[in-house]
Structure formats: C-alpha cells, structure tokens
Coordinates of C-alpha atoms in Angstrom, one line a residue:
X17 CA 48.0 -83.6 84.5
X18 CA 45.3 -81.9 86.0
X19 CA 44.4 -78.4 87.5
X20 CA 42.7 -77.0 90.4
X21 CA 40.2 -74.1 90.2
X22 CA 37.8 -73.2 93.1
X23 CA 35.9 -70.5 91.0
X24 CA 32.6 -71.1 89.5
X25 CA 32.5 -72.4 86.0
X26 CA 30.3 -70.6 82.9
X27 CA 28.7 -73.7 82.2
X28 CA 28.8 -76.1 85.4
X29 CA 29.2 -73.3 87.9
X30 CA 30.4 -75.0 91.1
X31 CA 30.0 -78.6 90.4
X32 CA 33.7 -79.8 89.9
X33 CA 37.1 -78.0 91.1
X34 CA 39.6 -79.8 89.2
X35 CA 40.3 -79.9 85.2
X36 CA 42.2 -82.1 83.2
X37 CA 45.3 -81.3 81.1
X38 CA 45.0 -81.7 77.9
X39 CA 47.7 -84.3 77.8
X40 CA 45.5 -85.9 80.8
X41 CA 42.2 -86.1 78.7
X42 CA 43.3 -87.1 75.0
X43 CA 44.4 -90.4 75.8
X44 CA 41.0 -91.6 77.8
X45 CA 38.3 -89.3 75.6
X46 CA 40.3 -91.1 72.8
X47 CA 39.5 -94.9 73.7
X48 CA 35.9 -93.8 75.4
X49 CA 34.8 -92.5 71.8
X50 CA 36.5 -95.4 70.2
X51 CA 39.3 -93.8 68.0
X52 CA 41.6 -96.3 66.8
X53 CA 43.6 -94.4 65.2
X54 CA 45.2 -91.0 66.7
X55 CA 46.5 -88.8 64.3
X56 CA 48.9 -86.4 66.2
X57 CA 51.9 -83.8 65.1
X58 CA 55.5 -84.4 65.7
X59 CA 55.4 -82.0 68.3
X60 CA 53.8 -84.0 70.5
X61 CA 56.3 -87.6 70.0
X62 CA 58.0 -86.7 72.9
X63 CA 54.4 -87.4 75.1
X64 CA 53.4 -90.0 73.4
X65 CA 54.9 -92.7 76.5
X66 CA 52.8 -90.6 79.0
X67 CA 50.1 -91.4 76.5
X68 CA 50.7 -94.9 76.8
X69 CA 51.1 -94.9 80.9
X70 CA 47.8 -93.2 81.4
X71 CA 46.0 -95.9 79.6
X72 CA 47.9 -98.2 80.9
X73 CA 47.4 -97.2 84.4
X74 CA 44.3 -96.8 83.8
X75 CA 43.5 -100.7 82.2
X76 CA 42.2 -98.8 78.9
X77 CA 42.3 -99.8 75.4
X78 CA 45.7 -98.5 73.4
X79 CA 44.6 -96.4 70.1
X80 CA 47.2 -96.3 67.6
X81 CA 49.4 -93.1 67.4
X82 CA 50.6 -92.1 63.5
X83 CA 52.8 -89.0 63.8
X84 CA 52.5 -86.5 61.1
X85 CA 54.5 -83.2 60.3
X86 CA 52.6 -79.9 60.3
X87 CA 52.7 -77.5 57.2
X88 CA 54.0 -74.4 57.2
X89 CA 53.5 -71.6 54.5
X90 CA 55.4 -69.5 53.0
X91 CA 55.9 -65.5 53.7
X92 CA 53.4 -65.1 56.7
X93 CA 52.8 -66.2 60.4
X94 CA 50.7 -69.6 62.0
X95 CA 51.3 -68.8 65.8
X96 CA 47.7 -67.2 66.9
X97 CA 49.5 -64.9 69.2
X98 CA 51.3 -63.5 66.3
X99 CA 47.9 -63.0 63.8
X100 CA 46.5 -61.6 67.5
X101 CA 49.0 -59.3 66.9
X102 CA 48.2 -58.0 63.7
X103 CA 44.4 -58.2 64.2
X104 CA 44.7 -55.7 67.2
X105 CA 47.3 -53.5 65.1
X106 CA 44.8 -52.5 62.6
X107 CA 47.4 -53.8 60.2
X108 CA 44.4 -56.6 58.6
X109 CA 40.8 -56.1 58.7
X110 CA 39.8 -59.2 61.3
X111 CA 40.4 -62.9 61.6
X112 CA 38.5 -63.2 57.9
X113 CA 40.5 -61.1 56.5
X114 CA 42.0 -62.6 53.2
X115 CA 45.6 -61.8 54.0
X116 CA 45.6 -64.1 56.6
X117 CA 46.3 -67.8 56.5
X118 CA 43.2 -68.7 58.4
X119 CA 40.0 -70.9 57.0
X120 CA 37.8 -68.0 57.3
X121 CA 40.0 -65.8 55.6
X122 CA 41.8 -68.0 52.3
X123 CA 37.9 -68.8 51.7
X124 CA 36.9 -65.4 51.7
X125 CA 39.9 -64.7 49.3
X126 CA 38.0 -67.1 47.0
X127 CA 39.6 -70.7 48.0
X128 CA 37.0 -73.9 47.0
X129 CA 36.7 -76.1 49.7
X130 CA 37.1 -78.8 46.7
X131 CA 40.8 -77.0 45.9
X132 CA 41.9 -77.1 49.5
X133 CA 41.0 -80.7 50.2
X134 CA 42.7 -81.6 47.4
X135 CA 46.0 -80.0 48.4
X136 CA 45.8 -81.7 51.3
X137 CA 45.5 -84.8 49.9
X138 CA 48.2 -84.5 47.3
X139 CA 50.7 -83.3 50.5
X140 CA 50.0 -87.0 52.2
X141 CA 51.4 -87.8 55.5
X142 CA 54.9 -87.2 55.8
X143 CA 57.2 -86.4 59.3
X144 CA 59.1 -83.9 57.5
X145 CA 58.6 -80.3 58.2
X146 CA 57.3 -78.7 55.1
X147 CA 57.6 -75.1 53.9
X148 CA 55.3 -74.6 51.2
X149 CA 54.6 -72.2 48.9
X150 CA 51.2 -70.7 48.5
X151 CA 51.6 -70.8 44.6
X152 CA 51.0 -74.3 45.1
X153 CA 47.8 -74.3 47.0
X154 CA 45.9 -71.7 44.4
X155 CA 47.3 -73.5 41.7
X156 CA 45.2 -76.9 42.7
X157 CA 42.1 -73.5 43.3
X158 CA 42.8 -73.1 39.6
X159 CA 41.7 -76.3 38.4
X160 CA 38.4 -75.8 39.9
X161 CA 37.2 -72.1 39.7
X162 CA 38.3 -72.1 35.9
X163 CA 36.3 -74.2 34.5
X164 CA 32.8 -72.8 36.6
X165 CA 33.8 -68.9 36.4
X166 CA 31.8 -66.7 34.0
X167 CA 34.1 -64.2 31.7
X168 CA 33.7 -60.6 31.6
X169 CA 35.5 -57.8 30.7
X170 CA 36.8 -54.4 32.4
X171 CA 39.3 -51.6 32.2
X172 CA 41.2 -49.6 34.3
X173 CA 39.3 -46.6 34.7
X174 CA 42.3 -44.1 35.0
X175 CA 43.5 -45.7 31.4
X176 CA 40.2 -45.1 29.2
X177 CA 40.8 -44.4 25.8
X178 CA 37.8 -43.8 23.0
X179 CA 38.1 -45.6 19.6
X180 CA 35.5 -44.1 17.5
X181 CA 34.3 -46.7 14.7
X182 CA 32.9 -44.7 11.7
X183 CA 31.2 -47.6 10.1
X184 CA 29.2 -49.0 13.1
X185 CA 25.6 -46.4 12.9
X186 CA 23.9 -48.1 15.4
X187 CA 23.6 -49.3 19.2
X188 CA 23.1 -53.1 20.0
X189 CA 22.5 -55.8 22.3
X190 CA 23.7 -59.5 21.8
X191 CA 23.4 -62.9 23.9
X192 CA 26.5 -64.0 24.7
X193 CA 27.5 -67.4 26.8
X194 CA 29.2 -66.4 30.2
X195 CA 31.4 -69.3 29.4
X196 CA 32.7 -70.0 26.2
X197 CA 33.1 -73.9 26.8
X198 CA 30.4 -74.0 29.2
X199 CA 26.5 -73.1 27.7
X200 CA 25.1 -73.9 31.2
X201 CA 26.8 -71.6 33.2
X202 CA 24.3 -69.0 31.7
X203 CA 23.9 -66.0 29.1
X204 CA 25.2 -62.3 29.2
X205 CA 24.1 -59.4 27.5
X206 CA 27.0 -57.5 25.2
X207 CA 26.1 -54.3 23.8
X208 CA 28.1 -53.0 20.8
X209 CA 28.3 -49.2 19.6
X210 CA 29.9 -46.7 17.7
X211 CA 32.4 -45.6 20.7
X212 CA 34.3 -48.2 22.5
X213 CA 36.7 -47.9 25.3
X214 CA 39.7 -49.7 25.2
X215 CA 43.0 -49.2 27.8
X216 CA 45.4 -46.4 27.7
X217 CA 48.4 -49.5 27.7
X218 CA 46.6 -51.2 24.6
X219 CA 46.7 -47.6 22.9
X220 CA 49.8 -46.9 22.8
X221 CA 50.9 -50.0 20.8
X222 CA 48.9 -49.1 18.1
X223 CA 49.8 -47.5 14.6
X224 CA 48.1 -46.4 12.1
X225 CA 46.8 -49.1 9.4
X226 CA 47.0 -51.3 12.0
X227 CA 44.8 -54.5 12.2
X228 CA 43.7 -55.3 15.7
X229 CA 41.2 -57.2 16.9
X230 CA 38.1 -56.7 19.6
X231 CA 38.1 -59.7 21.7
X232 CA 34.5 -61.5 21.5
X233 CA 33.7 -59.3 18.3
X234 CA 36.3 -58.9 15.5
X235 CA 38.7 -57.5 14.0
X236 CA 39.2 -53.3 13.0
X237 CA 41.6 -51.7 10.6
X238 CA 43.0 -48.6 12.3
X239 CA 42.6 -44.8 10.2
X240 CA 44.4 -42.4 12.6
X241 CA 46.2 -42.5 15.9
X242 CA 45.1 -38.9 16.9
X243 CA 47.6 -38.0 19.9
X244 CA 48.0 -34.4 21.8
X245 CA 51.0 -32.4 22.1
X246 CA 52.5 -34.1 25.0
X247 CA 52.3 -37.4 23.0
X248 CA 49.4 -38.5 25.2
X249 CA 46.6 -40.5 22.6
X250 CA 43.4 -38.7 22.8
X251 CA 41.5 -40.4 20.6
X252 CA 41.7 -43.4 18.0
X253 CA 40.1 -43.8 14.7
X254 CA 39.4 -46.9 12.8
X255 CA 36.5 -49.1 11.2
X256 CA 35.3 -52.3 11.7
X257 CA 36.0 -55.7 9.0
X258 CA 33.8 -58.4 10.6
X259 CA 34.6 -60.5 7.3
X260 CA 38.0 -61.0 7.7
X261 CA 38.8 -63.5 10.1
X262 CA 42.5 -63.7 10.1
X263 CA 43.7 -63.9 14.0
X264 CA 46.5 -64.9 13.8
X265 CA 48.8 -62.2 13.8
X266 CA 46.6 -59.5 15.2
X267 CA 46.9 -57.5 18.9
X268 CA 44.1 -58.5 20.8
X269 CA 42.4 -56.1 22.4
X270 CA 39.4 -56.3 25.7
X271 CA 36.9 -53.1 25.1
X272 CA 33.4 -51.6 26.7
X273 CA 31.0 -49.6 24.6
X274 CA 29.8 -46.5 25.4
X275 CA 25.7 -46.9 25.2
X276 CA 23.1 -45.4 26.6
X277 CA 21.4 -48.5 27.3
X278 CA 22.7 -50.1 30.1
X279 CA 25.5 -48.1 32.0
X280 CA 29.1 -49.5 33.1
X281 CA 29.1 -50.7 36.5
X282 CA 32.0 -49.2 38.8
X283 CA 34.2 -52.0 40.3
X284 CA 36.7 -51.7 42.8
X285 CA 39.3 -54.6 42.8
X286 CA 41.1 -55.5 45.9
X287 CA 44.6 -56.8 45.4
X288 CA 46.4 -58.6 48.3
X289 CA 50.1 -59.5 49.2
X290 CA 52.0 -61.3 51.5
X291 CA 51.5 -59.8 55.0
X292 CA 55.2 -60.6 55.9
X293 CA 58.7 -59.5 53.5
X294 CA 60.5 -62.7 54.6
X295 CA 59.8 -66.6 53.5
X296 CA 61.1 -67.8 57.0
X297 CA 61.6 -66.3 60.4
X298 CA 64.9 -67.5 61.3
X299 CA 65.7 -68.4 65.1
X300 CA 65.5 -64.6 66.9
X301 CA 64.0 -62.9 64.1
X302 CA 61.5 -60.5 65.7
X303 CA 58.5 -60.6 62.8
X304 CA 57.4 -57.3 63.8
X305 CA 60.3 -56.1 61.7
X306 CA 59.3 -57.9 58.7
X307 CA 55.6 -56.9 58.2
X308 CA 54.8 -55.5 55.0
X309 CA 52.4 -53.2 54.8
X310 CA 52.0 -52.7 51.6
X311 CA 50.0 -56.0 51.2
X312 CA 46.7 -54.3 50.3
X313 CA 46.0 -52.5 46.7
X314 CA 42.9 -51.0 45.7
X315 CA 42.1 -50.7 41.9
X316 CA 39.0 -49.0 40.1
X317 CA 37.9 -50.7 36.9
X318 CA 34.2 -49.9 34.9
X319 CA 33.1 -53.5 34.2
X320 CA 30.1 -55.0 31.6
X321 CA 26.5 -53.8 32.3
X322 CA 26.2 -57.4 33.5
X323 CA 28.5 -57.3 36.5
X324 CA 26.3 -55.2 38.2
X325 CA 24.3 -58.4 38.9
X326 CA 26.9 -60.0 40.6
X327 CA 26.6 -61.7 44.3
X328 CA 27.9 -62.3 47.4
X329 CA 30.6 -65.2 46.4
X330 CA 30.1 -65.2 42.9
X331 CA 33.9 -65.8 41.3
X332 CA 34.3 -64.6 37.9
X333 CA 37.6 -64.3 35.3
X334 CA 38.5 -60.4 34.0
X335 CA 39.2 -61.2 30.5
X336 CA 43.3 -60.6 30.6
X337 CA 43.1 -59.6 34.4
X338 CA 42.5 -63.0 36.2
X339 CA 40.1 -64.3 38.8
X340 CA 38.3 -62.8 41.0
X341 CA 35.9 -63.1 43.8
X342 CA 32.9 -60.5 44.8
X343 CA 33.2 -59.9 48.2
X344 CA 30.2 -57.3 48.1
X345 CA 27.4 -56.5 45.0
X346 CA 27.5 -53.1 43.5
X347 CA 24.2 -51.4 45.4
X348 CA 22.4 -49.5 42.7
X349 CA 20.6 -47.6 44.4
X350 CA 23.7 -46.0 46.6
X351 CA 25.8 -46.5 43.9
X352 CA 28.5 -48.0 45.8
X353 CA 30.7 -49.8 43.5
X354 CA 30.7 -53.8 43.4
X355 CA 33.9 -55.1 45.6
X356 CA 36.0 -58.2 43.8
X357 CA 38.5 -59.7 45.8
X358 CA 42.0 -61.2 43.2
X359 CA 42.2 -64.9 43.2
X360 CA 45.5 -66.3 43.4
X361 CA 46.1 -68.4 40.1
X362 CA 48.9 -70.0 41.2
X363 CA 51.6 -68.2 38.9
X364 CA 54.9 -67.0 39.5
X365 CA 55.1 -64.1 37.3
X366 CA 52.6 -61.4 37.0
X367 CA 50.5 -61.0 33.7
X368 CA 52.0 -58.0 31.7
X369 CA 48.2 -57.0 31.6
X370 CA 46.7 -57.4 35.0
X371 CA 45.9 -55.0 37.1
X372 CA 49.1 -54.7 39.7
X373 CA 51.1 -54.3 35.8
X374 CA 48.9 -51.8 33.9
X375 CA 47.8 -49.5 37.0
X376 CA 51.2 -47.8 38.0
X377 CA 49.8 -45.3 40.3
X378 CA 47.6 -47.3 42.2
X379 CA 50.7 -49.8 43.0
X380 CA 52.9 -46.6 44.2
X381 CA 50.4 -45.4 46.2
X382 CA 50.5 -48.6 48.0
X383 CA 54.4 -48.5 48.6
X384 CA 54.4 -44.7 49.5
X385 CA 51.9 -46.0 52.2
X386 CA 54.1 -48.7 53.4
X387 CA 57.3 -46.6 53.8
X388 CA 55.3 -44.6 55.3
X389 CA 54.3 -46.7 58.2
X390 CA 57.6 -48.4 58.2
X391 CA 59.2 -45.3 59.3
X392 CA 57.7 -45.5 62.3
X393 CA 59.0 -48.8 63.1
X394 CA 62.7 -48.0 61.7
X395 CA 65.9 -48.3 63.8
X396 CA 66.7 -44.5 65.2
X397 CA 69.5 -43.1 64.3
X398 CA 71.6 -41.0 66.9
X399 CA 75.5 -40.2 67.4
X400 CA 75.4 -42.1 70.9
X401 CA 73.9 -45.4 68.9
X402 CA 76.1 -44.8 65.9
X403 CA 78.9 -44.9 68.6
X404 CA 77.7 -48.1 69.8
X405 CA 77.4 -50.2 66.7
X406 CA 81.1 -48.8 65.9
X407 CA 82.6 -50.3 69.3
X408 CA 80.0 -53.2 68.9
X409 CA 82.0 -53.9 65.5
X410 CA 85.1 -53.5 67.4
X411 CA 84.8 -55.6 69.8
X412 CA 83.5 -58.7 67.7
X413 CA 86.5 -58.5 65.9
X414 CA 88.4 -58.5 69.0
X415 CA 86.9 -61.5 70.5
X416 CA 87.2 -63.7 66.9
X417 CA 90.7 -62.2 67.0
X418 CA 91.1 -63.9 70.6
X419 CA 89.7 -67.2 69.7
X420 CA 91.3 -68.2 67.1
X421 CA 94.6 -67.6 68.9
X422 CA 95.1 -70.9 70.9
X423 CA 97.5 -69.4 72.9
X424 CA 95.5 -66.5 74.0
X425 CA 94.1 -67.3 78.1
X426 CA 90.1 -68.8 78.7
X427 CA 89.8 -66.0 81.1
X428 CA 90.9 -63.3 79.0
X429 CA 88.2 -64.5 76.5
X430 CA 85.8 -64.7 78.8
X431 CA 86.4 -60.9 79.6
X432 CA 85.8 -59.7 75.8
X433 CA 82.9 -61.8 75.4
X434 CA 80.9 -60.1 78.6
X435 CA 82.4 -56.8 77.3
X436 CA 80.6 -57.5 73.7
X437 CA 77.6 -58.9 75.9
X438 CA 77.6 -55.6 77.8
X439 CA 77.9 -53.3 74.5
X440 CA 75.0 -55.0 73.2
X441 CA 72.5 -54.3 76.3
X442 CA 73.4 -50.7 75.7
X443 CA 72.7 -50.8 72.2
X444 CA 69.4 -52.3 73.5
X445 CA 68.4 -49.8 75.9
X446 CA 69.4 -46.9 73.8
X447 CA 67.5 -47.9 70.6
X448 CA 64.5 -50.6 72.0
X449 CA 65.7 -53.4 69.8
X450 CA 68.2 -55.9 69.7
X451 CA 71.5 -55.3 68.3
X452 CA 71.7 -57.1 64.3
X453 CA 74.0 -56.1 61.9
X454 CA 70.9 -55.3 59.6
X455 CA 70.2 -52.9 61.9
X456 CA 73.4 -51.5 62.0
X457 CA 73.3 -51.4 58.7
X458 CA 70.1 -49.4 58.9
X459 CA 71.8 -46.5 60.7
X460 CA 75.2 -46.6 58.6
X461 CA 72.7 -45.6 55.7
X462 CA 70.4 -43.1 57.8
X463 CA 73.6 -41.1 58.7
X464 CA 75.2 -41.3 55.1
X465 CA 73.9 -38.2 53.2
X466 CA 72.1 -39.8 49.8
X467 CA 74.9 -38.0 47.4
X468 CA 77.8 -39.6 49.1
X469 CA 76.0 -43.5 49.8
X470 CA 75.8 -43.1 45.9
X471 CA 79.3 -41.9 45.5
X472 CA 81.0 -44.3 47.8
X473 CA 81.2 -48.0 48.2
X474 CA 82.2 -49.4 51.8
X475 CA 83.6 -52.8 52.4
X476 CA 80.9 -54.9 54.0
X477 CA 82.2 -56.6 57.7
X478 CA 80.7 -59.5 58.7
X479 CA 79.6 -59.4 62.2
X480 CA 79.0 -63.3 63.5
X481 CA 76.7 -63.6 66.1
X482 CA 77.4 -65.8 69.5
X483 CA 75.8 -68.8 68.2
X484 CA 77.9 -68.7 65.0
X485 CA 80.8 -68.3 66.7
X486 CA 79.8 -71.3 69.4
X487 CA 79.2 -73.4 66.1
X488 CA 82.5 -72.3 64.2
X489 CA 84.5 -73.1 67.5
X490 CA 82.9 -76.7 67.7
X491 CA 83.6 -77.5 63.8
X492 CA 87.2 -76.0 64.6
X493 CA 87.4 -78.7 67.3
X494 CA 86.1 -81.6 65.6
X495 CA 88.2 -81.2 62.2
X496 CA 91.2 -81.3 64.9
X497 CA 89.6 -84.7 66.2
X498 CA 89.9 -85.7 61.7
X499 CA 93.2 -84.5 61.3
X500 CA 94.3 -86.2 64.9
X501 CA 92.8 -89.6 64.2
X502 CA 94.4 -89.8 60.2
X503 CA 97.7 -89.0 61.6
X504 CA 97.7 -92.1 64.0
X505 CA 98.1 -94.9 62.3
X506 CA 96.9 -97.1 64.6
X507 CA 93.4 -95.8 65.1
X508 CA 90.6 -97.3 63.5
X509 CA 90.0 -95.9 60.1
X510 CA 87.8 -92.8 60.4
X511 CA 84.4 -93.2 60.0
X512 CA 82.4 -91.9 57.1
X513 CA 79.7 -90.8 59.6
X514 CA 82.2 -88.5 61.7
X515 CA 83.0 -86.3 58.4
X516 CA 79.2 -86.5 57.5
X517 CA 79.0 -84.7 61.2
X518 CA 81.7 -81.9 60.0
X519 CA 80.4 -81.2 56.5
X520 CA 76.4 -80.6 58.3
X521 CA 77.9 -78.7 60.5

C-alpha cells in the first residue's frame, strides 16, 4: 500500500521517502475532503473491502461507494499506451488530434461541451459494459451546432462547371441572413452575376429545357447543355425566371458567381475516419493489425467571399455538404487556404452530395495511401511459412480428430497438442506474428497468382483455436452430465439453470 523511494522529489526534494498507493490514499483523501459519495468503475469492486479496512483501521468515516461501468466506443482504442502508440508512429498528428477519442481532440473535431454533457447524461449510471457507437454521441452534437451554425455554400474545386445566364447584364451584392431561422446570428454578403459555377455532379443531370433551381436565388430554364467530344460538359447555357416560383419539382442546385468584386476563398476540408478497421478488439487481437490508415482525407473546395472571414472555432453548415468546424482562418495575405475540420452529424449513411460522395479522386488517393502503408505491415509470404501454415492446418485437424475419439489415450493427445504448440512458435519466429488463420489466409492469397484466385474457389477450413477447443471439450462434457441425469430416473429433475449453463456456453 505504499512505496519506498530514497531519491529526491521534483517538488519536495528530500523531505519524505515513502509514497502511498493509490489504493492506500483514495480511501483517507476521500473522508479528509468530505466526499460522501465515491463514484468508482467496476474495475475496482474487487478493492472496494480493502477500502473499507483502511478506514476502518484507521477509525475514519465510511463514504459511500456507487459502482459504475465505464464506456467504451466504437472502432478505436481507450488504453493510453495504445494512443501512445499511435502518437509516436506519426500515424495522428498529437494527443489533439481529432481522430482520437481524447477531450482535446473530439473538441477540436468540433464537439460542444453542451452535446457531450448531454450524452453523458442520457447514458446514466449503469454496471453494464457499454459499447457505443460514435453516431450516437454527434448525433446529441447535432442538436446543438444546427441551430447556431451560419450556412454557406462551396464546390468542389476539381468539379467546376460555368453556367452562363444570358439575361442577367449586371454584377451584384445582396444581404443575406447567415441563418435562415436565425436573424441574430448575423448578415452575409451574396453577390450574383452573369457566370455562376455550379458542380461537375449537378451538371451532368441536366438536359436541356430543363427547369432547375439556384438555391437562395431562383429558379433557371436551361437553353443548351454544350458538352465536348468525350462527353465531358464544358459549358451550360440557360436564363434566369425569378417569377416563377414553382419548387416543387425542380433539381436544386448550390452555385458561386464568378465577380470581380470579392474573390472566392480557397478552402481545404479535412475529412476523418475511424483510426481502427474493427468495432471490437477481441481477446489476442494485436490492434496494430487493424489500424486504418486511410482515416484522413483532404478536400479542396472555393467557398463564398464571406468565408474568408472565418475564425479559429467558428462552425458553420456547407449547404448540401454538412458541418464543419475551422480549425485555421484563410491568411490573406499568404494566401493559405482556410482549414475546416467535418463535423460528425450523427448519420449512418453518407449524403449522396458531400464531399467523401462527389470527390472520387480525393477518396482514392486516400486508399492508395493506406495500402500503401499496410504493405508494410502485411504477413510475408515465403515457401518455408507457406509450409508451415499447411502442417499447422494439418495438425489441428489431427488433434480435433484425437479428441473427439474417447477412446484415443490422454497422453497421446497431449503429444499432438505440444506438436501443434511447437508448429506454431515456428510459424512465430519465421514470420514475427502470431499464427491466425487470417493470416494464413493472407499468404494463401499472396501466393495465388490474381488470374487463378479469380478462376478458382477453395473450400474454407476452419482452424479452432486452443481456447475454442478447451470450450467445445467442456460443453461436450456437460451435455454428457444432461443426457446422464435425464436417463436416471431417480435424480432430481434437471434444473433449468444447468441447460441455461450449456446454451451460454
């Protein structure tokens, strides 16, 4: 309960030698500072009688202990020794970075402080572990940001496409609110001219005579659809009918004009992912094996004049896009481009017209990227490990063969176990990770030329591990004890609980 140091502190240099445990010090700093109440995680029930005997043996007053079950999120790592990990990799950007499920970092991503306290709250107390999503947790953000976040419009700036308006002769500037339920939130400018951008995947499901509609303007009868002669549009030609108001059945469109009044201000849009490919680490995963590094996407959008005024923290909605928070103004006089980190909206599908949808090339880039570095971390293929998983295979079989024979000896069990055991240690040493049938898996599909994995189908064989066949032995056992105690008809009746025991099992 305590620990002896004789080297000279930071703070108290050599004026004490020993140091309390942790468990030593909660239970008196607890009733010196009056808590009445101690709010601690499962983890620690099985400490909570040395707790008590401190106290007790030390004549102190006894604060209440309320258990509570910790949370645990979805498709990423808590265990600071694993985030250490990817901090020191290079594989995320620092303990803030928004990837990671730290305060620092989900706030910087553009979590309220208002959303996240009232997650909490709706989770209550409960002393069952929880795996939760992290749609959940944005989706309470939502309800806050939406309501506050001023709306502005931008395109992809790969995917600009000019529609020339032949009845609009001049250039203009109108007052627009930032939000449109929301007057106090503040005042935009919006300039309108006879050249508006509008996206290359809003082009293409135009026709001509076509009635669409400019989003915060109105609505434009389409003359010609001028394409070149790879089918690419290359220019769209229509006119503008700010007297008809019929929106019903219209494609609605977001657009930028082109005016030499106030240029568009470059953007680029930062799109995270889940830093790890699996929901849950099972029991012996090793997570290095499931990082994805493909959990980072840059975009590059023009945006409104008005963006370019943007600040540190400032979250906004891209009309069609989503939410978004700036992580760093646009510096006019360097002209780097304004940084916006995505917000999370707490949705399970992806809009057909965000960014991750409409930018194709950006989002490959990203998964070229991650095979890339997943190469590097892939299970190497040779003829001598090849070898291995083949007599690996073969000696499961053999030792499932010899268990479920009941006449077969213990010892001669025993034997093909430590020879599977052994196999597996090679494998091991050979390759630097442990032997799974994923990776064997991995290699059967490295050796097997492309043309002839495509050609061919092989039957799958399921390789147990020792634990599973440890459990499968015990269930084996205990439906005996079932069967056994219906045949006599003198014992007791069986109890419901004992085939509860089975069927969990």
């Amino acid at each position: 309960i305590y620990r002896c140091k004789p080297e000279e502190h930071v703070r108290t240099g050599n004026k004490y030698k020993v140091y309390p445990t942790y468990d030593f010090a909660c239970p008196i700093v607890d009733c010196i500072e009056g808590v009445t109440h101690a709010l601690r995680t499962t983890e620690y029930h099985d400490r909570d009688e040395q707790y008590y005997w401190i106290l007790d043996a030390l004549g102190l007053r006894k604060p209440f202990i309320y258990e509570y079950a910790r949370l645990n999120m979805q498709y990423t790592v808590l265990s600071k020794r694993k985030l250490t990990w990817f901090v020191n990799e290079k594989i995320v950007d620092g303990w803030n970075d928004p990837r990671l499920p730290t305060v620092r970092g989900i706030l910087r991503r553009g979590m309220t402080v208002d959303g996240l306290r009232q997650f909490i709250i709706a989770q209550g107390s409960s002393r069952s572990v929880v795996l939760m999503d992290w749609d959940k947790i944005w989706a309470f953000n939502k309800k806050y940001i939406d309501p506050v976040a001023p709306r502005f419009s931008a395109l992809l700036k790969n995917q600009l496409v000019k529609l020339h308006l032949k009845n609009v002769t001049k250039e203009e500037c109108q007052q627009h609110q930032k939000h449109p339920k929301d007057a106090s939130i503040g005042m935009k400018n919006v300039y309108y001219g006879s050249t508006v951008f509008i996206e290359k995947d809003d082009a293409v499901l135009i026709n001509d005579g076509q009635i669409i509609t400019l989003m915060n303007w109105g609505n434009v009868k389409i003359n010609r659809v001028q394409k070149k002669d790879s089918g690419e549009i290359e220019l769209i030609e229509g006119e503008t009918q700010l007297d008809n108001k019929d929106f019903k059945n219209t494609l609605k469109i977001t657009w930028l004009a082109e005016t030499s009044q106030a240029p568009l201000t470059p953007v680029n849009c930062i799109h995270f992912d889940n830093i790890m490919t699996k929901a849950k680490l099972d029991e012996g995963d090793t997570f290095e094996n499931f990082v994805n590094y493909a959990s980072k996407t840059q975009y590059d959008i023009v945006g409104e004049p008005d963006m370019a005024h943007l600040k540190k923290g400032d979250t906004i909605q891209i009309l069609r896009k989503g939410y978004y928070i700036c992580d760093s103004p646009y510096d006019a006089a360097t002209k780097q481009p304004c940084c916006l980190f995505n917000i999370p909206d707490g949705g399970t599908k992806e809009k057909p017209t965000s960014l991750k949808s409409t930018d194709t090339a950006a989002t490959a880039a990203a998964a070229n990227a991650s095979n890339d570095k997943s190469k590097s971390a892939a299970v190497v293929s040779s003829p001598e490990a090849d070898k291995l998983v083949e007599q690996i295979t073969l000696q499961g079989d053999k030792v499932r063969d010899l268990k479920a024979n009941k006449s077969t000896p213990k010892d001669d069990v025993t034997a093909a176990v430590q020879e599977l055991l052994s196999l597996k240690n090679r494998y091991k040493t050979l390759t630097g990770s442990e032997y799974k049938p994923s990776n064997a898996s991995a290699q059967k599909e490295n050796k097997k030329p492309a043309d002839a994995a495509a050609a061919t189908t092989t039957s799958s064989t399921t390789v147990t591990s020792a634990e599973a066949d440890k459990l499968l032995e015990k269930i084996t056992q205990q439906g005996d004890k079932v069967r056994e105690l219906k045949t006599n008809k003198s014992a007791p009746k069986v109890s419901s609980k004992l085939i509860r025991i089975i069927s969990e099992e």
